[in-house]
């Protein structure tokens, strides 16, 4: 078993559990290098229609991938949330080509002490990628801790 199938092994969706989610664009095309596209995806991430009862605690939109620290709502699944987000963004962006790579990576945050380090990891992505010298200069992120 390889690739996408490997990611699904042992995947569980637990109500109110916090997950670190990562997913990429198809072929790592930098669709979100365009300001309009990144802004649109940012709005989708925070959309109540997409979130339903889930909460986006921290997130960043990178040129070719997304990281989200989210708390799963009652009676939802990680897969359904990601499906709503990917479909909603594709619909809003009016991209005819394949936008998203298949699948996503998830990691359950099991201890409260892991929350802030995970959020810092997410917010620091643009710095590590050399896109900005300060996170204050990167507009496509948000965190409940700020």
Short mmCIF file of C-alpha atoms in Angstrom, two decimals:
data_model
loop_
_atom_site.label_atom_id
_atom_site.label_comp_id
_atom_site.label_asym_id
_atom_site.label_seq_id
_atom_site.Cartn_x
_atom_site.Cartn_y
_atom_site.Cartn_z
CA UNK A 1 0.00 0.00 0.00
CA UNK A 2 1.46 3.36 -1.05
CA UNK A 3 0.68 7.06 -1.28
CA UNK A 4 -2.88 8.16 -0.65
CA UNK A 5 -4.00 4.75 0.65
CA UNK A 6 -1.21 4.82 3.24
CA UNK A 7 -2.48 8.18 4.55
CA UNK A 8 -5.93 6.72 5.25
CA UNK A 9 -4.66 3.85 7.41
CA UNK A 10 -5.84 4.30 10.98
CA UNK A 11 -7.59 7.61 10.25
CA UNK A 12 -10.24 8.44 12.82
CA UNK A 13 -12.52 11.43 13.15
CA UNK A 14 -13.22 12.14 16.80
CA UNK A 15 -15.70 14.85 17.86
CA UNK A 16 -13.95 17.91 19.33
CA UNK A 17 -10.49 16.47 18.59
CA UNK A 18 -7.91 18.96 17.29
CA UNK A 19 -6.11 17.95 14.08
CA UNK A 20 -3.22 19.39 12.12
CA UNK A 21 -4.24 19.06 8.46
CA UNK A 22 -2.04 19.53 5.41
CA UNK A 23 -3.01 19.26 1.77
CA UNK A 24 -1.43 20.33 -1.50
CA UNK A 25 -2.36 21.53 -4.94
CA UNK A 26 -2.28 19.10 -7.84
CA UNK A 27 1.31 18.75 -9.10
CA UNK A 28 2.25 21.42 -6.51
CA UNK A 29 1.15 24.19 -8.90
CA UNK A 30 1.44 27.53 -7.10
CA UNK A 31 -2.17 28.62 -7.58
CA UNK A 32 -2.11 30.57 -4.32
CA UNK A 33 0.83 32.73 -5.31
CA UNK A 34 -1.88 34.95 -6.84
CA UNK A 35 -3.22 37.32 -4.18
CA UNK A 36 -6.86 36.91 -5.32
CA UNK A 37 -6.69 33.11 -5.13
CA UNK A 38 -5.05 33.08 -1.69
CA UNK A 39 -7.60 35.57 -0.37
CA UNK A 40 -10.47 33.46 -1.73
CA UNK A 41 -9.11 30.28 -0.13
CA UNK A 42 -8.59 32.16 3.15
CA UNK A 43 -12.26 33.12 3.13
CA UNK A 44 -13.27 29.51 2.40
CA UNK A 45 -11.21 28.26 5.36
CA UNK A 46 -13.15 30.57 7.69
CA UNK A 47 -16.55 30.08 6.02
CA UNK A 48 -19.25 28.89 8.43
CA UNK A 49 -20.85 26.97 5.55
CA UNK A 50 -17.68 24.92 5.13
CA UNK A 51 -16.73 24.71 8.82
CA UNK A 52 -20.24 23.81 10.03
CA UNK A 53 -19.58 23.02 13.73
CA UNK A 54 -15.81 22.70 13.30
CA UNK A 55 -13.39 25.51 14.20
CA UNK A 56 -10.33 26.70 12.30
CA UNK A 57 -7.96 27.48 15.18
CA UNK A 58 -4.94 28.38 13.07
CA UNK A 59 -4.19 28.21 9.36
CA UNK A 60 -1.87 29.37 6.60
CA UNK A 61 -2.31 29.39 2.83
CA UNK A 62 1.00 28.78 1.08
CA UNK A 63 1.51 29.06 -2.71
CA UNK A 64 1.05 25.29 -3.23
CA UNK A 65 -0.29 23.91 0.05
CA UNK A 66 -2.38 24.62 3.12
CA UNK A 67 -1.96 23.89 6.84
CA UNK A 68 -4.95 24.06 9.17
CA UNK A 69 -5.15 23.40 12.89
CA UNK A 70 -8.82 22.61 13.35
CA UNK A 71 -11.12 21.31 16.01
CA UNK A 72 -13.57 18.87 14.51
CA UNK A 73 -17.23 19.56 15.21
CA UNK A 74 -19.79 17.04 16.40
CA UNK A 75 -20.97 14.48 13.84
CA UNK A 76 -18.44 15.58 11.21
CA UNK A 77 -15.44 13.80 9.76
CA UNK A 78 -12.06 15.11 8.69
CA UNK A 79 -12.68 13.76 5.18
CA UNK A 80 -16.03 15.56 4.87
CA UNK A 81 -14.53 18.83 6.10
CA UNK A 82 -11.64 18.60 3.62
CA UNK A 83 -14.06 17.65 0.83
CA UNK A 84 -16.23 20.72 1.56
CA UNK A 85 -13.19 22.99 1.71
CA UNK A 86 -11.59 21.71 -1.49
CA UNK A 87 -14.88 21.77 -3.42
CA UNK A 88 -15.85 25.21 -2.09
CA UNK A 89 -12.49 26.72 -3.01
CA UNK A 90 -12.52 25.17 -6.48
CA UNK A 91 -16.04 26.48 -7.09
CA UNK A 92 -15.13 30.00 -5.89
CA UNK A 93 -11.87 30.14 -7.85
CA UNK A 94 -13.44 28.98 -11.12
CA UNK A 95 -10.37 26.88 -11.93
CA UNK A 96 -11.13 24.39 -14.68
CA UNK A 97 -7.95 22.35 -14.27
CA UNK A 98 -7.44 19.93 -11.42
CA UNK A 99 -6.81 22.12 -8.37
CA UNK A 100 -6.08 19.73 -5.52
CA UNK A 101 -3.86 16.70 -5.10
CA UNK A 102 -5.70 13.62 -3.95
CA UNK A 103 -5.85 13.12 -0.19
CA UNK A 104 -4.42 15.01 2.75
CA UNK A 105 -2.26 14.42 5.80
CA UNK A 106 -3.73 14.61 9.30
CA UNK A 107 -2.23 14.37 12.77
CA UNK A 108 -4.27 14.39 15.95
CA UNK A 109 -3.05 16.81 18.59
CA UNK A 110 -3.31 14.68 21.70
CA UNK A 111 -2.00 16.99 24.40
CA UNK A 112 -2.89 20.60 25.07
CA UNK A 113 0.84 21.32 25.35
CA UNK A 114 1.15 20.47 21.61
CA UNK A 115 -1.34 23.15 20.48
CA UNK A 116 0.87 26.25 20.56
CA UNK A 117 3.90 24.54 18.99
CA UNK A 118 1.63 23.30 16.17
CA UNK A 119 0.21 26.82 15.70
CA UNK A 120 3.71 28.33 15.67
CA UNK A 121 4.79 25.75 13.07
CA UNK A 122 1.83 26.75 10.87
CA UNK A 123 2.32 30.51 11.21
CA UNK A 124 6.08 30.26 10.60
CA UNK A 125 5.64 28.47 7.24
CA UNK A 126 6.01 31.65 5.13
CA UNK A 127 9.22 32.49 7.05
CA UNK A 128 10.73 29.04 6.52
CA UNK A 129 9.80 29.20 2.83
CA UNK A 130 11.56 32.57 2.49
CA UNK A 131 8.38 34.35 1.36
CA UNK A 132 8.66 37.09 4.02
CA UNK A 133 11.06 38.26 6.72
CA UNK A 134 8.27 38.65 9.30
CA UNK A 135 4.94 36.81 9.69
CA UNK A 136 3.35 40.26 10.01
CA UNK A 137 4.18 40.77 6.32
CA UNK A 138 2.27 37.66 5.17
CA UNK A 139 -1.48 38.25 4.85
CA UNK A 140 -2.79 34.68 4.39
CA UNK A 141 -2.89 33.22 7.88
CA UNK A 142 -4.91 33.50 11.04
CA UNK A 143 -4.80 32.14 14.57
CA UNK A 144 -7.14 32.28 17.55
CA UNK A 145 -4.06 32.93 19.70
CA UNK A 146 -3.33 36.31 18.10
#
